[in-house]
């Protein structure tokens, strides 16, 4: 097995940043360099505040990047109270824009760039847009040291490794590179926890002696903290396909229970009771059976569509249609919810205010890609409301305003410009005088549980058991669509109390300044 001294991760996004940080954190003797073509992103990774919010991420980055003494991490047993202080360590995590240099220095190169759905040309609407991945493959082919192990971390179509091998052969004929597939299964909002305690790590390689040695080298990196029985090695095509299938099957469960929710609403059955009853069956299990407004995020939809495209290109029309229906049902669930809200408001929003609580695609993340909230806002806007108030505990309001403007095609979108959208810095203000409050993400503070903050968030990220100890807010909204003054007062106090603990996180710092008098 080759000695690994330097790992280069290309792509400093939601996957590359946290994955590289945890690898560096757990392998203090290995230098891990994250490179990206976006200098702003790299600057932010080098600052005190990472460009993305994930519970516990800032702490892990600080420890690995700065060798910080002050930080502490929760114990493996997940006991937040007994978090052990760290002694200083040599910094081994770096962020850089010097892509070719660090690719050239590394024994292992992880490629973690974006692979969205293609929106024009052949396969538009379902095929994967490989522009970024191909560009990086070209750079790696030119600059990687002979014998380097190149790893697909991005989610890519099945048989991408073959295309990579061909690209490498064109650029560097006669030089041997091993290509591995190592898809990432982390979920936004629990990325650090998922990386520290993965259900499994999957490594696909060619079934050759050199392929197996390369897989073993990568396995030894994860072996620093992941039990060996959780590191699965397969052939490279199985590994590539398994990632698409995992996301498609998770999404399929959500669409299945949402289709049942529609039946429940017409029959008097309660979908939560049905889901609980069904979930007790060990063959089915109780995860991903929560009915709601459908899934969002950058991955589920694009990965199902990639599976649809793969099926179509293999001539498997019935298979393609089966999986496409998961996306169709998801859109139906979201639209059914919005139309129900409009119906409850006498089929008109003229002169009315509607509040959307939650803008990210789920709780504890600032990731807003493919967020259902945005589609809901768009549909509500068509009804000509007086105001659409938006609040999200993890998203920066300034960024939200810009993003909403862009996504709605510019023009007069915000209230300050004569439009209807107002982005709030506290839930209390957003809900004031509203005709309807729509809870569009499962943030704890919109329900019955208090949010995780500061050190508690880091502890929970690193320790699933610690989550159970979080006390439950005694005063949830009795009726979220029509909060009473007491409900709102409790929520307000609650947000203020938690704000102080969040002071280290700029993404959440605006929490600390809700304007009580003007909004009570
Ligand atoms: P992202 O958009 O957050 O980050 C991608 C980064 O790659 C960006 O910072 C971009 O600047 C950089 N990049 C693009 N082209 C580049 C180039 N030529 N050279 C250098 N840098 C370049 O994407 P992400 O969410 O981190 O996703 C990355 C991959 O991981 C995707 O394939 C995705 O499907 C997969 N994935 C994502 C998640 C998730 O929760 N976001 C989970 C599992 C897997």
Coordinates of C-alpha atoms and ligand atoms in Angstrom, one line a residue:
X1 CA 0.0 0.0 0.0
X2 CA 1.5 3.4 -1.0
X3 CA 2.3 5.8 1.8
X4 CA -0.1 8.7 1.7
X5 CA 1.4 12.1 2.7
X6 CA -0.9 14.5 0.8
X7 CA -4.5 14.3 -0.3
X8 CA -5.9 17.0 -2.6
X9 CA -9.7 17.5 -2.7
X10 CA -10.9 19.4 -5.8
X11 CA -14.1 21.2 -5.0
X12 CA -14.7 23.1 -1.8
X13 CA -18.4 22.8 -1.7
X14 CA -20.9 21.1 0.6
X15 CA -19.2 17.7 0.1
X16 CA -15.6 18.6 -0.5
X17 CA -15.2 21.0 2.4
X18 CA -16.7 18.9 5.2
X19 CA -15.3 15.6 3.9
X20 CA -11.7 17.0 3.6
X21 CA -12.1 18.6 7.0
X22 CA -13.1 15.3 8.7
X23 CA -10.4 13.3 6.9
X24 CA -7.8 15.9 8.0
X25 CA -9.2 15.9 11.6
X26 CA -8.9 12.1 11.8
X27 CA -5.6 11.8 10.1
X28 CA -3.3 14.4 11.7
X29 CA -0.2 13.0 9.9
X30 CA -1.7 13.6 6.4
X31 CA -1.8 17.0 4.7
X32 CA -5.2 17.6 3.2
X33 CA -5.5 20.5 0.7
X34 CA -8.9 21.6 -0.6
X35 CA -8.7 23.4 -3.9
X36 CA -11.4 25.3 -5.8
X37 CA -11.5 27.7 -8.7
X38 CA -13.7 30.1 -6.7
X39 CA -11.4 32.4 -4.8
X40 CA -14.2 33.8 -2.7
X41 CA -15.1 30.4 -1.5
X42 CA -11.5 29.6 -0.6
X43 CA -11.1 32.9 1.2
X44 CA -14.1 32.1 3.3
X45 CA -12.8 28.6 4.1
X46 CA -9.6 30.3 5.3
X47 CA -11.6 32.8 7.4
X48 CA -13.1 32.2 10.8
X49 CA -16.5 31.4 9.3
X50 CA -16.8 28.6 6.6
X51 CA -19.0 29.4 3.6
X52 CA -21.5 26.8 4.5
X53 CA -23.3 26.1 7.8
X54 CA -23.3 22.6 9.2
X55 CA -23.5 21.8 12.9
X56 CA -20.0 21.2 14.3
X57 CA -18.2 22.1 11.0
X58 CA -16.6 25.4 12.0
X59 CA -15.1 23.7 15.1
X60 CA -13.6 20.7 13.1
X61 CA -12.2 23.1 10.5
X62 CA -10.6 25.3 13.1
X63 CA -9.0 22.3 14.8
X64 CA -7.5 20.8 11.6
X65 CA -6.7 24.0 9.8
X66 CA -5.3 26.1 12.8
X67 CA -4.3 23.3 15.2
X68 CA -6.5 25.2 17.6
X69 CA -6.0 24.6 21.4
X70 CA -9.2 26.3 22.5
X71 CA -11.6 24.0 20.8
X72 CA -12.9 20.8 22.3
X73 CA -14.7 17.9 20.6
X74 CA -17.3 15.6 22.1
X75 CA -16.2 12.2 23.3
X76 CA -16.8 9.2 21.1
X77 CA -19.5 8.2 23.5
X78 CA -21.4 11.4 22.5
X79 CA -21.3 12.9 25.9
X80 CA -21.3 16.6 25.3
X81 CA -20.8 17.6 28.9
X82 CA -17.6 15.5 29.0
X83 CA -16.1 17.0 25.9
X84 CA -12.4 16.6 26.1
X85 CA -10.1 19.6 25.6
X86 CA -7.7 19.2 22.8
X87 CA -4.0 19.8 23.1
X88 CA -2.5 21.7 20.2
X89 CA -1.8 19.8 17.0
X90 CA 0.0 20.7 13.8
X91 CA -2.3 22.2 11.3
X92 CA -2.9 19.8 8.4
X93 CA -5.9 21.2 6.5
X94 CA -5.4 23.9 3.9
X95 CA -7.6 25.7 1.4
X96 CA -6.1 27.0 -1.9
X97 CA -6.9 28.2 -5.4
X98 CA -3.6 26.7 -6.7
X99 CA -5.3 23.7 -8.2
X100 CA -2.5 22.4 -10.5
X101 CA 0.1 22.6 -7.8
X102 CA -1.8 20.6 -5.2
X103 CA -3.0 18.1 -7.6
X104 CA 0.6 17.5 -8.5
X105 CA 1.7 17.1 -4.9
X106 CA -1.0 14.6 -3.9
X107 CA -0.9 10.8 -3.8
X108 CA -4.7 10.8 -3.6
X109 CA -6.9 13.3 -5.5
X110 CA -10.6 13.4 -4.6
X111 CA -12.9 15.0 -7.2
X112 CA -15.9 16.6 -5.4
X113 CA -17.2 19.1 -7.9
X114 CA -20.8 19.8 -8.8
X115 CA -22.6 17.4 -11.2
X116 CA -26.1 19.1 -11.7
X117 CA -28.8 18.1 -14.1
X118 CA -28.1 19.2 -17.7
X119 CA -30.5 21.9 -18.8
X120 CA -29.8 22.1 -22.5
X121 CA -28.6 19.9 -25.3
X122 CA -28.9 16.1 -25.5
X123 CA -30.5 14.6 -22.4
X124 CA -31.6 18.1 -21.1
X125 CA -33.8 17.7 -18.0
X126 CA -32.4 14.4 -16.9
X127 CA -28.8 13.7 -18.0
X128 CA -26.0 14.8 -15.7
X129 CA -24.1 17.9 -16.6
X130 CA -20.5 16.7 -16.5
X131 CA -18.9 20.0 -17.5
X132 CA -17.1 20.7 -14.1
X133 CA -16.2 17.0 -13.6
X134 CA -14.7 16.8 -17.0
X135 CA -12.7 20.0 -16.6
X136 CA -11.2 18.7 -13.4
X137 CA -10.5 15.3 -14.9
X138 CA -8.5 17.2 -17.6
X139 CA -6.5 19.1 -15.0
X140 CA -5.8 16.0 -13.0
X141 CA -4.7 14.2 -16.2
X142 CA -2.2 16.9 -16.9
X143 CA -0.8 17.5 -13.4
X144 CA -1.2 14.4 -11.3
X145 CA 1.9 12.5 -10.3
X146 CA 2.4 9.1 -11.9
X147 CA 0.6 6.4 -9.9
X148 CA -1.7 8.8 -8.2
X149 CA -5.0 7.5 -7.0
X150 CA -7.9 9.5 -8.5
X151 CA -11.2 9.2 -6.7
X152 CA -14.7 10.1 -7.9
X153 CA -16.3 11.7 -4.8
X154 CA -18.9 13.5 -6.9
X155 CA -22.1 11.6 -7.8
X156 CA -21.5 10.6 -11.4
X157 CA -23.3 8.4 -14.0
X158 CA -22.5 4.7 -14.0
X159 CA -19.3 4.0 -16.1
X160 CA -17.8 7.5 -15.6
X161 CA -14.6 5.8 -14.4
X162 CA -14.1 4.4 -17.8
X163 CA -14.3 7.9 -19.4
X164 CA -11.8 9.1 -16.9
X165 CA -9.4 6.3 -17.7
X166 CA -9.7 7.2 -21.4
X167 CA -9.1 10.9 -20.7
X168 CA -6.0 10.1 -18.6
X169 CA -4.7 7.9 -21.3
X170 CA -5.1 10.7 -23.9
X171 CA -3.2 13.3 -21.8
X172 CA -0.6 11.0 -20.3
X173 CA -0.1 8.0 -22.5
X174 CA 1.7 5.1 -20.8
X175 CA 1.3 6.6 -17.3
X176 CA -0.6 4.5 -14.8
X177 CA -3.4 6.0 -12.7
X178 CA -5.9 4.1 -10.6
X179 CA -9.5 5.4 -10.6
X180 CA -11.7 4.7 -7.6
X181 CA -15.3 5.4 -7.0
X182 CA -16.0 6.6 -3.4
X183 CA -19.5 8.2 -3.4
X184 CA -20.5 10.4 -0.5
X185 CA -23.6 9.6 1.5
X186 CA -23.6 12.5 3.8
X187 CA -26.8 14.6 4.2
X188 CA -26.9 18.3 4.4
X189 CA -27.7 19.4 8.0
X190 CA -26.0 16.4 9.5
X191 CA -22.8 16.3 7.4
X192 CA -20.3 16.2 10.2
X193 CA -22.2 13.6 12.1
X194 CA -22.6 11.5 8.9
X195 CA -18.9 11.7 8.2
X196 CA -17.9 10.9 11.7
X197 CA -20.3 8.0 12.1
X198 CA -21.1 6.8 8.5
X199 CA -23.5 3.8 8.0
X200 CA -20.9 2.7 5.5
X201 CA -18.1 3.9 3.3
X202 CA -18.2 2.6 -0.2
X203 CA -15.1 2.1 -2.3
X204 CA -15.3 0.8 -5.8
X205 CA -12.2 -0.3 -7.8
X206 CA -11.3 -2.3 -10.8
X207 CA -10.9 -6.0 -9.8
X208 CA -7.2 -5.9 -10.6
X209 CA -4.3 -6.2 -8.1
X210 CA -3.4 -2.5 -8.6
X211 CA -7.1 -1.6 -8.3
X212 CA -7.4 -3.5 -5.0
X213 CA -4.2 -1.9 -3.6
X214 CA -5.6 1.5 -4.4
X215 CA -8.9 0.7 -2.7
X216 CA -6.9 -0.5 0.3
X217 CA -4.9 2.8 0.4
X218 CA -8.2 4.8 0.5
X219 CA -9.7 2.4 3.0
X220 CA -6.8 3.0 5.3
X221 CA -7.5 6.7 5.4
X222 CA -11.1 6.0 6.5
X223 CA -9.9 3.3 8.7
X224 CA -8.5 6.0 11.0
X225 CA -12.0 6.3 12.5
X226 CA -14.4 4.1 10.6
X227 CA -14.7 0.5 11.8
X228 CA -13.4 -1.8 9.0
X229 CA -16.6 -3.8 8.8
X230 CA -18.3 -0.6 7.6
X231 CA -15.9 0.0 4.7
X232 CA -17.3 -1.9 1.8
X233 CA -15.3 -2.6 -1.3
X234 CA -17.1 -3.4 -4.6
X235 CA -16.4 -3.2 -8.3
X236 CA -16.3 0.4 -9.6
X237 CA -19.6 0.2 -11.6
X238 CA -21.6 -1.1 -8.6
X239 CA -20.2 1.7 -6.4
X240 CA -21.2 4.4 -9.0
X241 CA -24.6 3.0 -9.4
X242 CA -25.2 2.4 -5.7
X243 CA -25.1 6.1 -5.0
X244 CA -27.8 6.9 -7.5
X245 CA -29.9 4.0 -6.2
X246 CA -29.5 5.0 -2.6
X247 CA -30.8 8.5 -3.2
X248 CA -33.6 7.3 -5.5
X249 CA -34.8 4.8 -3.0
X250 CA -34.8 7.4 -0.2
X251 CA -36.8 9.8 -2.3
X252 CA -39.1 7.0 -3.4
X253 CA -40.1 6.4 0.3
X254 CA -41.0 10.1 0.7
X255 CA -43.1 10.1 -2.5
X256 CA -44.8 6.9 -1.4
X257 CA -45.9 8.3 2.0
X258 CA -46.9 11.6 0.4
X259 CA -49.1 9.7 -2.1
X260 CA -50.7 8.0 1.0
X261 CA -51.2 11.4 2.6
X262 CA -53.4 12.4 -0.3
X263 CA -55.6 9.3 0.3
X264 CA -55.7 10.1 4.1
X265 CA -57.0 13.6 3.6
X266 CA -59.9 12.2 1.6
X267 CA -60.7 9.3 3.9
X268 CA -60.2 10.6 7.5
X269 CA -57.1 8.3 8.0
X270 CA -54.2 10.0 9.7
X271 CA -51.0 9.7 7.7
X272 CA -48.8 9.9 10.8
X273 CA -50.7 7.0 12.3
X274 CA -50.5 5.0 9.1
X275 CA -46.8 5.7 8.7
X276 CA -46.1 4.7 12.3
X277 CA -48.1 1.5 12.0
X278 CA -46.4 0.6 8.7
X279 CA -42.9 1.6 10.0
X280 CA -43.1 -0.9 12.9
X281 CA -42.7 -3.6 10.4
X282 CA -39.0 -4.4 10.6
X283 CA -39.0 -5.2 6.9
X284 CA -40.1 -1.6 6.1
X285 CA -38.6 0.4 9.0
X286 CA -39.7 3.9 10.1
X287 CA -37.2 6.2 8.5
X288 CA -38.1 8.5 5.6
X289 CA -41.8 8.0 6.2
X290 CA -42.8 11.5 7.3
X291 CA -45.4 13.0 5.0
X292 CA -44.9 16.6 4.1
X293 CA -44.3 19.0 1.2
X294 CA -41.8 16.7 -0.6
X295 CA -38.1 16.5 -0.8
X296 CA -35.8 19.3 -1.9
X297 CA -32.0 19.7 -2.0
X298 CA -29.5 19.5 -4.8
X299 CA -29.2 15.7 -4.9
X300 CA -32.5 13.7 -4.8
X301 CA -34.1 15.0 -7.9
X302 CA -31.0 15.2 -10.0
X303 CA -29.9 11.7 -9.0
X304 CA -33.3 10.2 -9.8
X305 CA -33.3 12.0 -13.1
X306 CA -29.8 10.6 -13.7
X307 CA -31.2 7.1 -13.1
X308 CA -34.1 7.8 -15.4
X309 CA -31.6 8.9 -18.1
X310 CA -29.5 5.9 -17.6
X311 CA -32.5 3.6 -17.9
X312 CA -33.7 5.4 -21.1
X313 CA -30.3 5.2 -22.7
X314 CA -30.2 1.5 -22.0
X315 CA -33.6 1.2 -23.7
X316 CA -35.4 0.4 -20.4
X317 CA -38.4 2.7 -20.9
X318 CA -40.6 1.1 -18.2
X319 CA -37.8 1.4 -15.6
X320 CA -37.3 5.0 -16.5
X321 CA -41.0 5.7 -16.2
X322 CA -41.2 4.0 -12.8
X323 CA -38.5 6.3 -11.3
X324 CA -39.7 9.4 -13.1
X325 CA -43.0 9.0 -11.2
X326 CA -41.1 9.6 -7.9
X327 CA -40.3 13.2 -9.1
X328 CA -43.8 13.7 -10.4
X329 CA -45.3 12.7 -7.1
X330 CA -42.9 15.0 -5.3
X331 CA -44.1 18.0 -7.3
X332 CA -47.7 16.9 -6.7
X333 CA -47.2 16.8 -2.9
X334 CA -45.7 20.4 -2.9
X335 CA -48.4 21.9 -5.2
X336 CA -51.2 20.2 -3.3
X337 CA -50.0 21.9 -0.1
X338 CA -49.8 25.3 -1.6
X339 CA -53.2 25.0 -3.3
X340 CA -54.7 23.9 0.0
X341 CA -53.3 27.1 1.7
X342 CA -54.8 29.3 -1.0
X343 CA -58.1 27.4 -0.7
X344 CA -58.1 28.0 3.1
X345 CA -57.8 31.7 2.3
X346 CA -61.0 31.8 0.3
X347 CA -59.0 31.2 -2.9
X348 CA -57.4 34.7 -2.9
X349 CA -54.3 36.3 -1.3
X350 CA -55.2 39.8 -2.5
X351 CA -54.5 42.2 0.4
X352 CA -53.3 39.3 2.6
X353 CA -50.0 38.4 4.1
X354 CA -48.6 34.8 4.1
X355 CA -45.5 33.8 6.1
X356 CA -43.1 31.1 5.0
X357 CA -41.1 29.8 7.9
X358 CA -38.0 28.0 6.5
X359 CA -36.3 28.8 3.2
X360 CA -33.5 26.2 3.1
X361 CA -34.5 22.8 1.9
X362 CA -34.4 21.3 5.4
X363 CA -33.4 22.1 8.9
X364 CA -29.9 22.9 10.2
X365 CA -28.5 23.8 6.8
X366 CA -28.0 27.0 4.8
X367 CA -28.3 24.9 1.5
X368 CA -31.3 26.3 -0.4
X369 CA -30.8 24.4 -3.7
X370 CA -34.1 23.0 -5.0
X371 CA -35.8 24.1 -1.8
X372 CA -39.6 23.5 -1.9
X373 CA -40.0 26.8 -0.2
X374 CA -39.1 28.7 -3.3
X375 CA -41.6 27.0 -5.5
X376 CA -44.2 27.6 -2.8
X377 CA -43.3 31.3 -2.7
X378 CA -43.6 31.5 -6.5
X379 CA -47.1 29.9 -6.5
X380 CA -48.2 32.2 -3.7
X381 CA -47.0 35.2 -5.6
X382 CA -49.3 34.4 -8.5
X383 CA -52.2 35.1 -6.1
X384 CA -51.1 38.8 -5.8
X385 CA -50.6 38.9 -2.0
X386 CA -49.9 42.1 -0.1
X387 CA -46.9 40.4 1.5
X388 CA -45.0 37.1 1.5
X389 CA -42.8 37.1 4.6
X390 CA -39.9 34.7 4.7
X391 CA -37.7 33.7 7.6
X392 CA -35.1 31.0 7.9
X393 CA -32.9 30.4 11.1
X394 CA -29.8 29.2 9.1
X395 CA -29.8 31.4 6.0
X396 CA -28.2 34.8 5.9
X397 CA -31.1 37.3 5.1
X398 CA -28.8 39.4 2.8
X399 CA -28.0 36.3 0.7
X400 CA -31.6 35.2 0.8
X401 CA -32.8 38.6 -0.6
X402 CA -30.4 38.4 -3.5
X403 CA -31.1 34.8 -4.2
X404 CA -34.9 35.3 -4.2
X405 CA -34.5 38.2 -6.6
X406 CA -32.4 36.2 -8.9
X407 CA -34.6 33.1 -8.8
X408 CA -37.7 35.2 -9.4
X409 CA -36.1 36.7 -12.5
X410 CA -35.2 40.1 -11.0
X411 CA -37.5 43.1 -11.3
X412 CA -39.5 44.5 -8.4
X413 CA -39.5 41.5 -6.1
X414 CA -38.8 42.9 -2.6
X415 CA -41.2 45.1 -0.7
X416 CA -38.6 47.8 -0.5
X417 CA -38.7 48.0 -4.3
X418 CA -42.5 47.8 -4.6
X419 CA -42.8 44.0 -4.7
X420 CA -44.3 41.6 -2.1
X421 CA -41.4 39.7 -0.6
X422 CA -40.0 40.7 2.8
X423 CA -37.2 38.7 4.3
X424 CA -37.2 38.8 8.1
X425 CA -34.5 38.3 10.7
X426 CA -36.8 36.7 13.2
X427 CA -39.8 34.4 13.1
X428 CA -41.8 36.6 15.3
X429 CA -41.7 39.6 13.0
X430 CA -42.4 37.3 10.0
X431 CA -45.6 35.9 11.6
X432 CA -47.0 39.2 12.8
X433 CA -50.4 40.0 11.3
X434 CA -50.1 37.1 8.9
X435 CA -53.2 35.4 7.4
X436 CA -51.3 32.2 7.0
X437 CA -48.1 30.7 8.4
X438 CA -46.6 28.0 6.2
X439 CA -43.9 25.8 7.9
X440 CA -41.8 24.7 5.0
X441 CA -38.8 23.2 6.8
X442 CA -38.6 21.0 9.9
X443 CA -36.5 23.4 11.9
X444 CA -36.9 22.5 15.6
X445 CA -37.9 26.0 16.7
X446 CA -40.9 25.9 14.4
X447 CA -42.2 22.8 16.1
X448 CA -41.8 21.5 19.6
X449 CA -38.0 21.1 20.0
X450 CA -35.5 23.8 20.7
X451 CA -32.8 24.3 18.1
X452 CA -29.3 23.0 18.6
X453 CA -26.8 25.8 19.0
X454 CA -23.1 26.5 19.4
X455 CA -21.3 23.8 21.3
X456 CA -24.4 21.7 21.7
X457 CA -24.7 21.6 17.9
X458 CA -21.1 20.4 17.6
X459 CA -21.8 17.8 20.2
X460 CA -24.9 16.6 18.6
X461 CA -23.2 16.5 15.2
X462 CA -20.5 14.2 16.6
X463 CA -22.8 12.2 18.8
X464 CA -26.3 11.0 17.8
X465 CA -26.9 9.9 21.4
X466 CA -26.5 13.5 22.6
X467 CA -29.4 14.7 20.6
X468 CA -31.8 12.7 22.8
X469 CA -30.8 14.8 25.8
X470 CA -31.9 18.1 24.3
X471 CA -34.9 19.4 26.4
X472 CA -38.2 19.8 24.6
X473 CA -39.7 23.3 24.4
X474 CA -42.7 23.2 26.7
X475 CA -44.6 25.6 24.5
X476 CA -44.9 24.6 20.9
X477 CA -47.3 26.4 18.6
X478 CA -50.6 24.8 19.4
X479 CA -51.9 25.7 15.9
X480 CA -48.9 26.6 13.6
X481 CA -51.3 28.2 11.1
X482 CA -52.7 30.6 13.6
X483 CA -50.2 31.2 16.4
X484 CA -51.6 32.8 19.6
X485 CA -49.8 35.8 21.2
X486 CA -48.5 33.5 23.9
X487 CA -47.1 31.1 21.3
X488 CA -45.3 33.9 19.6
X489 CA -44.0 35.3 22.8
X490 CA -42.6 32.0 23.8
X491 CA -41.0 31.5 20.4
X492 CA -39.5 35.0 20.6
X493 CA -38.0 34.5 24.1
X494 CA -36.8 31.2 23.0
X495 CA -35.0 32.6 19.9
X496 CA -33.4 35.4 22.0
X497 CA -32.2 32.9 24.6
X498 CA -30.6 30.7 22.0
X499 CA -29.1 33.6 20.1
X500 CA -26.6 34.3 22.7
X501 CA -25.1 30.8 22.4
X502 CA -24.9 31.2 18.7
X503 CA -22.7 34.3 18.8
X504 CA -19.7 32.4 17.3
X505 CA -21.6 31.6 14.1
X506 CA -22.1 34.6 11.7
X507 CA -24.7 32.7 9.7
X508 CA -26.9 32.7 12.7
X509 CA -25.8 35.8 14.5
X510 CA -28.6 37.9 13.1
X511 CA -30.8 35.8 15.4
X512 CA -29.5 37.8 18.3
X513 CA -31.1 41.0 17.2
X514 CA -34.8 40.5 16.8
X515 CA -36.7 43.7 17.2
X516 CA -39.0 42.8 20.0
X517 CA -41.0 46.0 20.5
X518 CA -41.9 46.5 16.9
X519 CA -43.0 43.0 16.3
X520 CA -44.7 41.7 19.5
Ligands
LIG1 P1 -21.0 22.5 -4.6 O1 -21.7 23.2 -5.8 O2 -21.4 22.9 -3.2 O3 -19.5 22.5 -4.7 C1 -18.8 22.2 -5.9 C2 -17.5 23.1 -5.9 O4 -16.7 22.7 -7.0 C3 -17.7 24.6 -6.0 O5 -17.1 25.3 -5.0 C4 -17.1 24.9 -7.4 O6 -16.5 26.2 -7.4 C5 -16.1 23.8 -7.5 N1 -15.7 23.6 -8.9 C6 -16.4 23.5 -10.0 N2 -15.7 23.3 -11.1 C7 -14.4 23.3 -10.7 C8 -13.1 23.3 -11.3 N3 -13.1 23.1 -12.7 N4 -12.0 23.4 -10.6 C9 -12.1 23.6 -9.3 N5 -13.2 23.7 -8.6 C10 -14.4 23.6 -9.3 O7 -21.4 20.9 -4.8 P2 -21.6 19.8 -3.7 O8 -23.0 20.0 -3.1 O9 -20.4 19.8 -2.8 O10 -21.7 18.5 -4.5 C11 -20.5 17.9 -5.1 C12 -20.8 16.5 -5.5 O11 -21.2 15.7 -4.4 C13 -22.0 16.4 -6.5 O12 -21.7 15.4 -7.4 C14 -23.1 16.0 -5.6 O13 -24.1 15.3 -6.3 C15 -22.4 15.1 -4.6 N6 -23.1 15.0 -3.3 C16 -23.6 16.1 -2.7 C17 -24.2 16.0 -1.4 C18 -24.8 17.2 -0.8 O14 -25.5 17.0 0.3 N7 -24.6 18.4 -1.2 C19 -24.2 14.8 -0.8 C20 -23.6 13.7 -1.4 C21 -23.1 13.8 -2.7

